[in-house]
Short mmCIF file of C-alpha atoms in Angstrom, two decimals:
data_model
loop_
_atom_site.label_atom_id
_atom_site.label_comp_id
_atom_site.label_asym_id
_atom_site.label_seq_id
_atom_site.Cartn_x
_atom_site.Cartn_y
_atom_site.Cartn_z
CA MET A 1470 86.22 13.82 -54.89
CA ALA A 1471 88.69 11.02 -55.84
CA ARG A 1472 91.96 10.99 -53.94
CA PRO A 1473 95.12 12.02 -55.84
CA ILE A 1474 97.40 9.18 -56.95
CA LEU A 1475 100.94 8.14 -56.07
CA LEU A 1476 102.31 5.93 -58.89
CA ALA A 1477 105.18 3.52 -58.11
CA VAL A 1478 107.08 1.96 -61.04
CA ASP A 1479 109.62 -0.90 -60.86
CA ASP A 1480 110.20 -4.09 -62.86
CA ASP A 1481 111.56 -5.92 -59.76
CA THR A 1482 108.51 -7.40 -58.03
CA SER A 1483 110.09 -7.53 -54.59
CA VAL A 1484 111.26 -3.91 -54.76
CA LEU A 1485 107.88 -2.77 -56.11
CA GLU A 1486 106.08 -4.52 -53.25
CA ALA A 1487 108.38 -2.84 -50.74
CA VAL A 1488 107.77 0.60 -52.28
CA VAL A 1489 104.01 0.14 -52.38
CA GLY A 1490 103.98 -1.17 -48.80
CA ASP A 1491 105.87 1.85 -47.49
CA LEU A 1492 103.64 4.24 -49.42
CA ARG A 1493 100.47 2.65 -48.09
CA ARG A 1494 101.59 2.76 -44.48
CA LYS A 1495 102.13 6.49 -44.64
CA TYR A 1496 99.83 7.86 -47.35
CA ALA A 1497 96.88 5.50 -47.90
CA GLN A 1498 94.45 7.78 -46.03
CA GLU A 1499 94.96 10.71 -48.41
CA TYR A 1500 96.14 9.11 -51.65
CA ARG A 1501 95.47 6.16 -53.89
CA ILE A 1502 98.58 4.01 -54.35
CA VAL A 1503 98.91 2.65 -57.90
CA ARG A 1504 101.67 0.37 -59.23
CA ALA A 1505 103.18 -0.46 -62.65
CA ALA A 1506 105.79 -3.11 -63.54
CA SER A 1507 107.41 -1.24 -66.44
CA GLY A 1508 107.80 2.21 -67.90
CA GLN A 1509 105.44 1.46 -70.78
CA ALA A 1510 102.81 0.01 -68.43
CA ALA A 1511 103.12 3.15 -66.31
CA LEU A 1512 102.57 5.37 -69.37
CA ASP A 1513 99.50 3.34 -70.36
CA THR A 1514 98.18 3.72 -66.81
CA CYS A 1515 98.79 7.49 -66.91
CA THR A 1516 96.82 7.78 -70.17
CA GLN A 1517 93.87 5.95 -68.63
CA LEU A 1518 94.02 8.09 -65.48
CA LYS A 1519 94.15 11.26 -67.57
CA ASP A 1520 91.10 10.20 -69.59
CA ARG A 1521 89.17 9.63 -66.35
CA GLY A 1522 90.19 13.00 -64.99
CA ASP A 1523 92.21 11.58 -62.07
CA ALA A 1524 95.04 13.59 -60.54
CA VAL A 1525 98.56 12.20 -60.11
CA ALA A 1526 100.52 13.88 -57.34
CA LEU A 1527 103.81 11.96 -57.52
CA PHE A 1528 105.74 9.45 -59.62
CA LEU A 1529 108.26 7.20 -57.87
CA SER A 1530 110.18 5.26 -60.53
CA ASP A 1531 113.17 2.93 -60.54
CA GLN A 1532 115.95 3.87 -62.99
CA ARG A 1533 117.14 0.47 -64.25
CA MET A 1534 114.19 -1.08 -66.11
CA PRO A 1535 114.33 -2.99 -69.42
CA GLY A 1536 112.78 -1.31 -72.44
CA MET A 1537 112.38 2.09 -70.84
CA THR A 1538 114.52 3.57 -68.10
CA GLY A 1539 113.10 5.52 -65.21
CA VAL A 1540 114.50 8.77 -66.64
CA ASP A 1541 112.84 8.07 -70.00
CA PHE A 1542 109.50 7.32 -68.32
CA LEU A 1543 109.58 10.46 -66.16
CA SER A 1544 110.49 12.58 -69.18
CA ARG A 1545 107.54 11.27 -71.17
CA ALA A 1546 105.12 11.48 -68.21
CA ILE A 1547 105.63 15.25 -68.10
CA THR A 1548 103.36 15.71 -71.12
CA LEU A 1549 100.49 13.94 -69.31
CA TYR A 1550 101.02 15.28 -65.80
CA PRO A 1551 103.38 18.28 -65.94
CA ASP A 1552 102.71 19.29 -62.34
CA ALA A 1553 103.24 15.86 -60.74
CA LYS A 1554 106.35 15.49 -58.60
CA ARG A 1555 108.97 13.12 -60.06
CA VAL A 1556 111.28 10.99 -57.91
CA LEU A 1557 113.91 8.57 -59.27
CA LEU A 1558 115.06 5.47 -57.37
CA THR A 1559 118.71 4.64 -58.11
CA ALA A 1560 121.53 2.40 -57.06
CA TYR A 1561 124.75 4.07 -55.94
CA ALA A 1562 126.29 3.31 -59.32
CA ASP A 1563 123.59 5.39 -61.03
CA THR A 1564 124.01 8.49 -58.88
CA GLU A 1565 125.77 10.48 -61.60
CA ALA A 1566 123.02 9.67 -64.12
CA ALA A 1567 120.39 10.72 -61.58
CA ILE A 1568 122.07 14.05 -61.05
CA ARG A 1569 122.13 14.67 -64.80
CA ALA A 1570 118.43 13.71 -64.95
CA ILE A 1571 117.54 16.56 -62.61
CA ASN A 1572 118.09 18.83 -65.60
CA THR A 1573 117.25 16.58 -68.54
CA ALA A 1574 114.16 14.88 -67.11
CA LYS A 1575 113.31 17.64 -64.68
CA ILE A 1576 113.09 15.20 -61.80
CA HIS A 1577 112.53 16.78 -58.39
CA TYR A 1578 114.55 14.33 -56.29
CA TYR A 1579 116.44 11.06 -56.45
CA LEU A 1580 116.70 8.45 -53.71
CA ASN A 1581 119.36 5.78 -53.32
CA LYS A 1582 118.26 2.22 -52.67
CA PRO A 1583 117.74 0.91 -50.06
CA TRP A 1584 115.81 3.69 -48.28
CA ASP A 1585 115.55 2.04 -44.86
CA PRO A 1586 114.34 3.27 -42.50
CA PRO A 1587 111.63 5.05 -44.56
CA GLU A 1588 110.81 7.33 -41.61
CA GLU A 1589 114.23 8.94 -42.13
CA LYS A 1590 115.10 8.43 -45.79
CA LEU A 1591 111.79 8.30 -47.69
CA TYR A 1592 108.89 10.00 -45.92
CA PRO A 1593 110.53 13.39 -45.19
CA VAL A 1594 111.42 13.80 -48.90
CA LEU A 1595 107.98 12.78 -50.14
CA ASP A 1596 106.23 14.91 -47.50
CA ASP A 1597 107.98 18.06 -48.74
CA LEU A 1598 107.23 17.25 -52.38
CA LEU A 1599 103.56 16.53 -51.69
CA VAL A 1600 103.12 19.74 -49.71
CA SER A 1601 104.57 21.64 -52.65
CA TRP A 1602 102.26 19.82 -55.09
CA HIS A 1603 99.16 20.62 -53.05
CA GLN A 1604 100.05 24.31 -52.97
CA GLY A 1605 99.73 24.49 -56.76
CA TYR A 1606 96.95 21.95 -57.21
CA LYS A 1607 93.43 23.08 -58.00
CA PRO A 1608 91.05 20.13 -57.68
CA PRO A 1609 88.49 19.82 -60.48
CA TYR A 1610 85.09 21.26 -59.68
CA GLU A 1611 82.61 18.41 -59.34
CA GLY A 1612 79.50 20.32 -58.35
CA LEU A 1613 76.69 21.90 -60.34
CA GLN A 1614 77.67 24.17 -63.24
CA VAL A 1615 75.63 26.73 -65.14
CA VAL A 1616 76.68 27.54 -68.70
CA GLY A 1617 75.08 30.81 -69.69
CA THR A 1618 75.72 34.38 -70.69
CA ARG A 1619 75.57 37.29 -68.32
CA TRP A 1620 72.89 39.02 -70.32
CA GLY A 1621 70.34 36.26 -70.93
CA SER A 1622 67.09 36.62 -68.99
CA GLN A 1623 66.74 32.84 -68.64
CA ASP A 1624 70.38 32.56 -67.63
CA HIS A 1625 69.87 35.16 -64.93
CA ALA A 1626 66.70 33.46 -63.69
CA VAL A 1627 68.51 30.13 -63.28
CA ARG A 1628 71.43 31.65 -61.39
CA ASP A 1629 69.11 33.70 -59.17
CA PHE A 1630 66.94 30.67 -58.34
CA LEU A 1631 69.97 28.57 -57.38
CA SER A 1632 71.52 31.36 -55.32
CA ARG A 1633 68.35 32.09 -53.37
CA ASN A 1634 67.93 28.39 -52.61
CA HIS A 1635 71.51 28.07 -51.35
CA VAL A 1636 72.52 25.69 -54.14
CA SER A 1637 76.23 26.07 -54.83
CA TYR A 1638 77.16 26.29 -58.48
CA ARG A 1639 79.91 27.40 -60.81
CA TRP A 1640 79.07 29.82 -63.58
CA LEU A 1641 80.75 29.24 -66.95
CA ASN A 1642 80.34 32.20 -69.27
CA PRO A 1643 80.94 31.31 -72.96
CA GLU A 1644 82.17 34.87 -73.52
CA ALA A 1645 84.92 34.50 -70.90
CA GLY A 1646 86.95 31.62 -72.35
CA ASN A 1647 86.91 28.09 -73.73
CA GLU A 1648 85.93 26.26 -70.56
CA ALA A 1649 82.20 26.63 -71.19
CA ALA A 1650 82.54 25.37 -74.77
CA ASP A 1651 84.60 22.40 -73.60
CA ALA A 1652 82.01 21.49 -70.97
CA LEU A 1653 79.22 21.60 -73.57
CA LYS A 1654 81.20 19.69 -76.19
CA ALA A 1655 81.93 16.89 -73.72
CA ARG A 1656 78.17 16.33 -73.51
CA GLY A 1657 77.41 16.69 -77.19
CA LEU A 1658 75.94 20.18 -76.77
CA ASP A 1659 76.70 23.66 -78.06
CA ASP A 1660 75.86 27.23 -77.07
CA SER A 1661 72.88 27.60 -79.42
CA LYS A 1662 70.47 27.05 -76.54
CA LEU A 1663 71.45 28.50 -73.17
CA PRO A 1664 71.41 28.23 -70.24
CA VAL A 1665 72.61 24.66 -69.81
CA VAL A 1666 72.80 23.29 -66.29
CA ILE A 1667 75.36 20.51 -65.75
CA PHE A 1668 74.69 18.46 -62.64
CA SER A 1669 77.20 16.68 -60.42
CA ASP A 1670 76.15 13.29 -61.80
CA GLY A 1671 77.25 14.36 -65.28
CA THR A 1672 73.77 14.87 -66.74
CA ALA A 1673 72.72 18.18 -68.25
CA ALA A 1674 69.47 20.10 -68.73
CA VAL A 1675 69.00 22.57 -71.58
CA GLN A 1676 66.94 25.64 -70.67
CA PRO A 1677 65.33 23.89 -67.68
CA THR A 1678 62.09 25.14 -66.18
CA GLN A 1679 62.15 26.22 -62.56
CA MET A 1680 60.26 23.08 -61.51
CA GLU A 1681 62.67 20.83 -63.41
CA LEU A 1682 65.58 22.58 -61.76
CA ALA A 1683 64.00 22.32 -58.32
CA GLU A 1684 63.48 18.58 -58.65
CA LYS A 1685 66.99 17.95 -59.96
CA VAL A 1686 68.78 19.86 -57.21
CA GLY A 1687 66.81 18.04 -54.51
CA LEU A 1688 64.16 20.57 -53.53
CA LYS A 1689 60.92 18.96 -52.44
CA THR A 1690 58.18 19.50 -55.02
CA GLN A 1691 55.43 17.14 -53.87
CA ALA A 1692 53.44 17.21 -50.65
CA ASP A 1693 53.50 14.11 -48.45
CA ASN A 1694 49.78 14.14 -47.73
CA GLU A 1695 46.52 15.00 -49.44
CA PHE A 1696 45.02 16.93 -46.52
CA TYR A 1697 46.37 19.54 -44.09
CA ASP A 1698 44.90 21.71 -41.37
CA VAL A 1699 46.47 24.80 -42.90
CA VAL A 1700 48.23 25.51 -46.17
CA VAL A 1701 50.45 28.60 -46.09
CA VAL A 1702 50.99 30.14 -49.52
CA GLY A 1703 54.32 31.96 -49.53
CA ALA A 1704 57.48 31.53 -47.47
CA GLY A 1705 58.45 35.12 -46.76
CA PRO A 1706 58.67 36.34 -43.15
CA ALA A 1707 54.89 36.04 -42.66
CA GLY A 1708 54.71 32.55 -44.16
CA LEU A 1709 57.73 31.32 -42.22
CA ALA A 1710 56.29 32.63 -38.95
CA ALA A 1711 52.98 30.92 -39.70
CA GLY A 1712 54.87 27.71 -40.42
CA VAL A 1713 56.70 27.92 -37.09
CA TYR A 1714 53.61 28.68 -35.00
CA GLY A 1715 51.26 26.39 -36.88
CA ALA A 1716 53.53 23.37 -36.59
CA SER A 1717 54.52 24.10 -32.99
CA GLU A 1718 50.86 24.21 -31.99
CA GLY A 1719 50.00 20.86 -33.51
CA LEU A 1720 48.49 21.90 -36.83
CA ARG A 1721 49.34 19.85 -39.90
CA THR A 1722 51.05 22.66 -41.77
CA LEU A 1723 52.17 22.83 -45.40
CA VAL A 1724 54.10 25.85 -46.72
CA VAL A 1725 54.08 26.28 -50.51
CA GLU A 1726 56.68 28.58 -52.11
CA PRO A 1727 57.50 28.78 -55.85
CA ASP A 1728 60.86 30.52 -55.65
CA ALA A 1729 62.82 30.56 -52.39
CA VAL A 1730 62.17 31.07 -48.70
CA GLY A 1731 62.52 34.62 -47.46
CA GLY A 1732 60.54 36.54 -50.08
CA GLN A 1733 61.75 40.10 -50.67
CA ALA A 1734 63.24 40.21 -47.19
CA GLY A 1735 65.37 37.20 -48.08
CA SER A 1736 67.23 39.23 -50.70
CA SER A 1737 68.12 42.06 -48.30
CA SER A 1738 71.87 42.21 -47.80
CA ARG A 1739 71.52 43.39 -44.18
CA ILE A 1740 68.60 44.10 -41.86
CA GLU A 1741 69.85 46.15 -38.92
CA ASN A 1742 66.62 47.05 -37.13
CA TYR A 1743 65.29 43.54 -36.48
CA LEU A 1744 64.88 42.85 -32.77
CA GLY A 1745 67.49 40.59 -31.23
CA PHE A 1746 70.29 41.09 -33.77
CA PRO A 1747 72.37 44.06 -32.58
CA GLN A 1748 74.95 43.57 -35.34
CA GLY A 1749 72.28 43.15 -38.00
CA ILE A 1750 71.50 40.05 -40.02
CA SER A 1751 71.11 39.40 -43.72
CA GLY A 1752 67.62 38.67 -44.94
CA ASP A 1753 68.94 35.43 -46.40
CA GLU A 1754 70.26 34.26 -43.02
CA LEU A 1755 67.07 35.28 -41.22
CA ALA A 1756 65.00 33.31 -43.72
CA LYS A 1757 67.30 30.30 -43.45
CA ARG A 1758 66.93 30.23 -39.67
CA GLY A 1759 63.16 30.51 -39.91
CA PHE A 1760 63.04 27.70 -42.45
CA ILE A 1761 65.14 25.38 -40.28
CA GLN A 1762 63.07 26.23 -37.22
CA ALA A 1763 59.75 25.57 -38.96
CA GLN A 1764 61.00 22.26 -40.36
CA ARG A 1765 62.30 21.15 -36.97
CA LEU A 1766 58.88 21.81 -35.46
CA GLY A 1767 57.14 19.76 -38.14
CA ALA A 1768 56.12 22.16 -40.93
CA GLU A 1769 56.39 20.73 -44.43
CA PHE A 1770 57.74 22.81 -47.33
CA VAL A 1771 57.31 22.24 -51.06
CA THR A 1772 58.65 24.20 -54.00
CA GLN A 1773 55.53 24.76 -56.08
CA ARG A 1774 53.38 27.55 -57.43
CA VAL A 1775 49.74 27.79 -56.34
CA MET A 1776 47.56 28.36 -59.39
CA SER A 1777 44.15 28.65 -57.74
CA ILE A 1778 41.97 27.85 -54.73
CA GLU A 1779 38.60 26.15 -55.04
CA LEU A 1780 35.93 26.29 -52.34
CA ASP A 1781 34.22 23.02 -51.45
CA LYS A 1782 31.89 23.52 -48.47
CA GLN A 1783 34.17 23.74 -45.42
CA TYR A 1784 37.25 22.61 -47.38
CA ARG A 1785 39.70 24.57 -49.50
CA ILE A 1786 41.27 22.83 -52.53
CA VAL A 1787 44.70 24.22 -53.41
CA LYS A 1788 45.67 23.55 -57.04
CA LEU A 1789 49.40 23.46 -57.79
CA GLU A 1790 51.35 24.20 -60.94
CA ASP A 1791 52.16 20.54 -61.66
CA GLY A 1792 48.46 19.66 -61.68
CA ARG A 1793 48.36 18.11 -58.22
CA GLU A 1794 45.95 19.23 -55.50
CA VAL A 1795 46.00 19.36 -51.72
CA SER A 1796 42.97 19.86 -49.49
CA CYS A 1797 42.89 21.80 -46.26
CA SER A 1798 40.61 23.47 -43.77
CA VAL A 1799 42.42 26.82 -43.87
CA VAL A 1800 44.54 28.71 -46.40
CA LEU A 1801 46.82 31.51 -45.22
CA VAL A 1802 47.81 33.83 -48.04
CA ALA A 1803 51.31 35.24 -47.41
CA THR A 1804 52.54 35.79 -50.95
CA GLY A 1805 54.01 39.21 -50.30
CA VAL A 1806 54.44 41.70 -53.12
CA SER A 1807 56.54 42.08 -56.23
CA TRP A 1808 58.33 45.19 -57.39
CA CYS A 1809 56.39 47.47 -59.70
CA LYS A 1810 57.76 47.61 -63.21
CA LEU A 1811 58.99 50.78 -64.80
CA ASP A 1812 56.65 51.62 -67.66
CA VAL A 1813 59.26 53.19 -69.89
CA PRO A 1814 60.52 52.26 -73.38
CA GLY A 1815 62.99 49.37 -73.45
CA SER A 1816 62.25 48.04 -69.96
CA ASP A 1817 60.50 44.78 -70.85
CA ALA A 1818 63.00 43.68 -73.48
CA LEU A 1819 66.00 44.08 -71.16
CA VAL A 1820 64.70 42.41 -67.98
CA GLY A 1821 67.41 39.99 -66.88
CA ALA A 1822 69.82 41.49 -69.40
CA GLY A 1823 70.93 44.47 -67.36
CA VAL A 1824 67.56 45.49 -65.91
CA TYR A 1825 66.70 43.70 -62.66
CA TYR A 1826 63.80 43.94 -60.23
CA GLY A 1827 65.08 43.33 -56.74
CA ALA A 1828 68.51 42.77 -55.30
CA ALA A 1829 69.63 39.95 -57.64
CA GLN A 1830 72.38 38.71 -55.33
CA SER A 1831 73.64 36.45 -58.10
CA GLU A 1832 74.59 39.53 -60.15
CA ALA A 1833 76.52 41.39 -57.44
CA ALA A 1834 79.94 39.87 -58.10
CA ALA A 1835 79.45 40.30 -61.86
CA CYS A 1836 79.28 44.07 -61.29
CA LYS A 1837 82.83 44.30 -59.98
CA ASP A 1838 84.49 47.60 -60.91
CA GLU A 1839 81.42 48.78 -62.85
CA GLU A 1840 78.93 51.58 -62.17
CA VAL A 1841 75.63 50.24 -60.84
CA PHE A 1842 72.36 52.17 -60.76
CA VAL A 1843 69.80 51.53 -58.01
CA VAL A 1844 66.30 52.93 -58.52
CA GLY A 1845 64.27 53.66 -55.38
CA GLY A 1846 64.52 55.40 -52.04
CA ALA A 1847 63.16 52.92 -49.47
CA ASN A 1848 65.09 50.59 -47.16
CA SER A 1849 65.34 47.79 -49.70
CA ALA A 1850 67.01 50.11 -52.20
CA GLY A 1851 69.40 51.41 -49.56
CA GLN A 1852 70.37 47.91 -48.43
CA ALA A 1853 71.00 46.89 -52.03
CA ALA A 1854 73.15 49.98 -52.64
CA MET A 1855 75.27 49.14 -49.61
CA ASN A 1856 75.71 45.58 -50.84
CA PHE A 1857 76.65 46.54 -54.40
CA ALA A 1858 79.10 49.12 -53.08
CA LYS A 1859 81.30 46.19 -51.96
CA TYR A 1860 81.83 45.19 -55.59
CA ALA A 1861 81.04 48.09 -57.89
CA ARG A 1862 83.31 51.02 -58.60
CA LYS A 1863 80.38 53.36 -58.12
CA VAL A 1864 76.73 53.01 -57.06
CA THR A 1865 74.30 55.72 -58.15
CA MET A 1866 70.93 55.82 -56.41
CA LEU A 1867 68.19 57.38 -58.54
CA VAL A 1868 65.45 58.79 -56.30
CA ARG A 1869 62.38 60.48 -57.75
CA GLY A 1870 61.57 62.33 -54.51
CA LYS A 1871 63.35 65.21 -52.83
CA GLY A 1872 65.33 63.03 -50.46
CA LEU A 1873 65.55 59.79 -48.51
CA GLU A 1874 64.29 60.98 -45.13
CA SER A 1875 60.61 60.24 -45.74
CA SER A 1876 61.12 56.68 -46.97
CA MET A 1877 64.31 55.26 -45.47
CA SER A 1878 65.47 54.45 -41.94
CA LYS A 1879 67.90 56.91 -40.39
CA TYR A 1880 70.61 54.30 -39.73
CA LEU A 1881 70.65 53.39 -43.42
CA ILE A 1882 70.76 57.02 -44.58
CA ASP A 1883 73.82 57.55 -42.37
CA GLN A 1884 75.54 54.45 -43.76
CA ILE A 1885 74.94 55.55 -47.35
CA ALA A 1886 76.27 59.03 -46.60
CA ALA A 1887 79.46 57.50 -45.19
CA MET A 1888 80.06 55.25 -48.19
CA PRO A 1889 82.40 57.09 -50.61
CA ASN A 1890 81.35 55.20 -53.75
CA ILE A 1891 77.58 55.73 -53.33
CA VAL A 1892 76.02 58.82 -54.92
CA VAL A 1893 72.36 59.79 -54.34
CA GLU A 1894 70.66 61.77 -57.11
CA THR A 1895 67.25 63.12 -56.10
CA GLY A 1896 64.49 64.42 -58.35
CA THR A 1897 65.68 61.94 -60.97
CA GLU A 1898 63.92 59.17 -62.88
CA ILE A 1899 64.61 56.88 -65.83
CA THR A 1900 62.71 57.65 -69.01
CA ARG A 1901 64.26 55.07 -71.38
CA PHE A 1902 66.44 51.96 -71.35
CA CYS A 1903 68.82 51.69 -74.28
CA GLY A 1904 70.43 48.60 -75.75
CA MET A 1905 69.81 45.65 -78.05
CA GLU A 1906 71.02 42.34 -76.59
CA HIS A 1907 71.78 43.88 -73.19
CA LEU A 1908 71.53 47.20 -71.41
CA GLU A 1909 73.95 49.79 -72.74
CA GLY A 1910 72.61 53.06 -71.36
CA ILE A 1911 69.75 54.94 -69.74
CA GLU A 1912 68.03 58.23 -70.39
CA LEU A 1913 67.26 60.28 -67.27
CA LYS A 1914 64.97 63.15 -66.43
CA THR A 1915 66.90 65.23 -63.91
CA PRO A 1916 66.53 68.70 -62.36
CA ARG A 1917 69.09 69.81 -64.96
CA GLY A 1918 67.14 68.36 -67.90
CA THR A 1919 67.43 65.18 -69.97
CA GLU A 1920 70.68 63.25 -69.67
CA TYR A 1921 72.13 60.04 -71.10
CA ARG A 1922 74.34 57.74 -69.02
CA SER A 1923 76.20 54.62 -70.03
CA ALA A 1924 74.91 51.74 -67.93
CA THR A 1925 75.11 47.94 -67.85
CA SER A 1926 73.22 47.16 -64.62
CA VAL A 1927 70.11 48.81 -63.16
CA PHE A 1928 68.37 47.39 -60.09
CA ILE A 1929 64.82 48.59 -59.46
CA PHE A 1930 63.10 48.85 -56.04
CA ILE A 1931 59.94 50.88 -56.56
CA GLY A 1932 56.36 50.36 -55.44
CA ALA A 1933 54.73 47.12 -54.41
CA ALA A 1934 52.37 45.04 -56.52
CA PRO A 1935 50.44 42.29 -54.69
CA LYS A 1936 50.45 38.78 -56.12
CA THR A 1937 46.71 38.07 -55.86
CA HIS A 1938 45.45 37.41 -59.39
CA TRP A 1939 45.15 33.68 -58.64
CA LEU A 1940 42.78 34.07 -55.68
CA PRO A 1941 39.07 33.22 -55.93
CA GLU A 1942 36.92 36.17 -57.00
CA GLN A 1943 35.06 35.91 -53.67
CA VAL A 1944 38.21 37.12 -51.88
CA CYS A 1945 37.75 40.90 -51.77
CA ARG A 1946 40.66 43.14 -52.68
CA ASP A 1947 41.21 46.88 -52.91
CA GLU A 1948 41.72 48.73 -56.16
CA ARG A 1949 45.42 47.82 -56.22
CA GLY A 1950 44.87 44.13 -55.54
CA PHE A 1951 45.79 44.05 -51.82
CA VAL A 1952 43.62 41.65 -49.84
CA LEU A 1953 41.02 43.11 -47.47
CA ALA A 1954 40.64 41.44 -44.10
CA GLY A 1955 38.98 41.87 -40.71
CA PRO A 1956 37.73 45.41 -39.93
CA ASP A 1957 38.76 46.66 -43.38
CA LEU A 1958 35.96 44.60 -44.90
CA LYS A 1959 33.34 46.53 -42.92
CA ARG A 1960 35.05 49.80 -43.70
CA VAL A 1961 34.43 49.29 -47.40
CA GLY A 1962 30.85 48.12 -46.82
CA ILE A 1963 31.26 44.32 -46.76
CA GLU A 1964 29.42 43.24 -43.63
CA ARG A 1965 29.00 39.51 -44.23
CA MET A 1966 31.54 37.07 -45.55
CA ALA A 1967 30.74 35.09 -48.65
CA GLY A 1968 31.47 31.42 -48.26
CA ASN A 1969 30.94 28.70 -50.83
CA GLY A 1970 27.91 30.46 -52.27
CA GLY A 1971 26.58 31.23 -48.79
CA ALA A 1972 27.35 33.67 -45.97
CA ALA A 1973 28.77 33.65 -42.48
CA ASP A 1974 26.85 34.74 -39.35
CA ARG A 1975 29.81 36.31 -37.59
CA ASP A 1976 32.22 39.12 -38.11
CA PRO A 1977 35.49 38.13 -39.75
CA TYR A 1978 38.51 37.54 -37.54
CA LEU A 1979 41.24 40.17 -37.61
CA LEU A 1980 43.22 38.60 -40.49
CA GLU A 1981 40.38 36.70 -42.13
CA THR A 1982 39.32 37.58 -45.66
CA SER A 1983 35.83 37.80 -47.09
CA VAL A 1984 35.90 34.00 -47.49
CA PRO A 1985 35.73 32.00 -44.25
CA GLY A 1986 38.84 29.89 -43.81
CA ILE A 1987 41.05 32.04 -46.04
CA PHE A 1988 43.35 34.29 -44.01
CA VAL A 1989 45.99 36.80 -45.06
CA ALA A 1990 49.22 38.04 -43.48
CA GLY A 1991 52.17 40.21 -44.40
CA ASP A 1992 52.74 42.68 -47.21
CA VAL A 1993 49.93 41.33 -49.40
CA ARG A 1994 47.32 42.49 -46.86
CA HIS A 1995 45.65 45.87 -47.38
CA GLY A 1996 47.08 48.41 -44.95
CA SER A 1997 50.02 46.28 -43.81
CA VAL A 1998 53.25 47.83 -42.57
CA LYS A 1999 55.96 46.87 -45.05
CA ARG A 2000 58.51 45.67 -42.52
CA ALA A 2001 59.90 42.18 -41.87
CA ALA A 2002 59.09 42.32 -38.15
CA SER A 2003 55.49 43.30 -38.88
CA ALA A 2004 55.09 40.42 -41.33
CA VAL A 2005 56.48 37.97 -38.77
CA GLY A 2006 54.01 39.27 -36.21
CA GLU A 2007 51.04 38.88 -38.55
CA GLY A 2008 52.09 35.38 -39.59
CA SER A 2009 52.26 34.29 -35.97
CA ILE A 2010 49.01 35.82 -34.74
CA ALA A 2011 47.14 34.53 -37.80
CA ILE A 2012 47.57 31.04 -36.37
CA GLN A 2013 45.61 32.08 -33.27
CA PHE A 2014 42.67 33.02 -35.47
CA VAL A 2015 43.08 29.79 -37.43
CA HIS A 2016 42.58 27.89 -34.17
CA GLN A 2017 39.43 29.88 -33.45
CA TYR A 2018 38.10 29.20 -36.92
CA LEU A 2019 38.80 25.45 -36.66
CA ALA A 2020 37.14 25.34 -33.23
CA GLY A 2021 33.95 26.62 -34.82
CA PHE A 2022 33.63 23.72 -37.27
#
């Protein structure tokens, strides 16, 4: 950010040089020192500075100047920089005029010439004025900005992607004032197509795709090499653990993640039963630490979506969303699960416009002083309720079952019970979402009958749907799409693994799928325990089996 400006004005060259010299000795580290040889030149300079968006902290002007006096200049400068501090330099004969100017020109101080020594007669005065200016100064935001409405699904997706990837941004809502319109107009745009992302270099992207956004904010989207020992698909707890152990044990490891590291666990506001963190840790922080650790050990990460895997003898060809391919000896599937959608009227049309699947951290602050509804009774729902309770006036948990005891950890049940603005309604489910452009209400089936509630934000944490539609058909899955591995393959009658049109002569390793060289870990595996610690464990031990597989080449 550019330094604020101190502007010195005097028509006497020798006096101006002395003023500028004293200012530079004291303030050059924090401020830019600018000079002008007349009042009119100073006004022209102020206009140019204003057009560039520069801040002026203080004017220091001589009184006796031909054409325009110091008082006249300071009076006219107020319209350009009303908050800048104004100091008048006067001779003793002009003292009375300077005192009158305190009211007429609203100057903040006057100094008699000469001001030697400046350590006693100049700097203490300017120091006080500059401290006062800084207290009221709000520097212009120069980072990334998102112009979008609260209720747009694309707008929500952009904000959520940036938040989960730790990209700082400022949200400008066109419905909340003129600032968004001004930002668009300055770039020749309007609000007909939102969201618009304005980057720190001044460029803008209209309705950017996730890949376009990732590239622009500096996320890595292309792999460095064409071949790896192991490609890990997914950067949740299982994928991060595999990245740490794979890289630390000398495997050329690539981790591919389309959204953000951490998976579902990364959106948890606080995990309090993870070993080694007695005060608890947010899922976001846990994921960030795992990411840094894996990178330090040599794992490579790219923001991409895997579209398919092709089998080519002993190699696995991973096809990415941008059309590129990477080859590897082993693929570890750690894609986790997504939340199941509510199959009720109105749900699809309002996703991102008041209906959200998952914690949606980017929406938490927007729910300040509102009533928020959380659907679900497992740990993830409880953690989200606790997080939203910091902002919302009231959080209502809608639980279809009889209680929380069978699905939620005891520590979390106790915390929810102690939170005065969280209400748990059991035996209750949503039967309809109501609203046109955004959510306006919900219909509920309750033990008392059908009820209607006004609602603007509903966060859903129910069920778990595996993300496995992109896998080769040779990879066996159960009826819900979870990947079968190890002993589970035999249990369902698959005794030999199908390779690239052939078969294997050995039993599959513990976390190996029906295709040799394709392993699975974490929530996407059939029969997995849906806990972050369990996923970390599977991701780490999968690497041991990867070594055994590679040793058999």
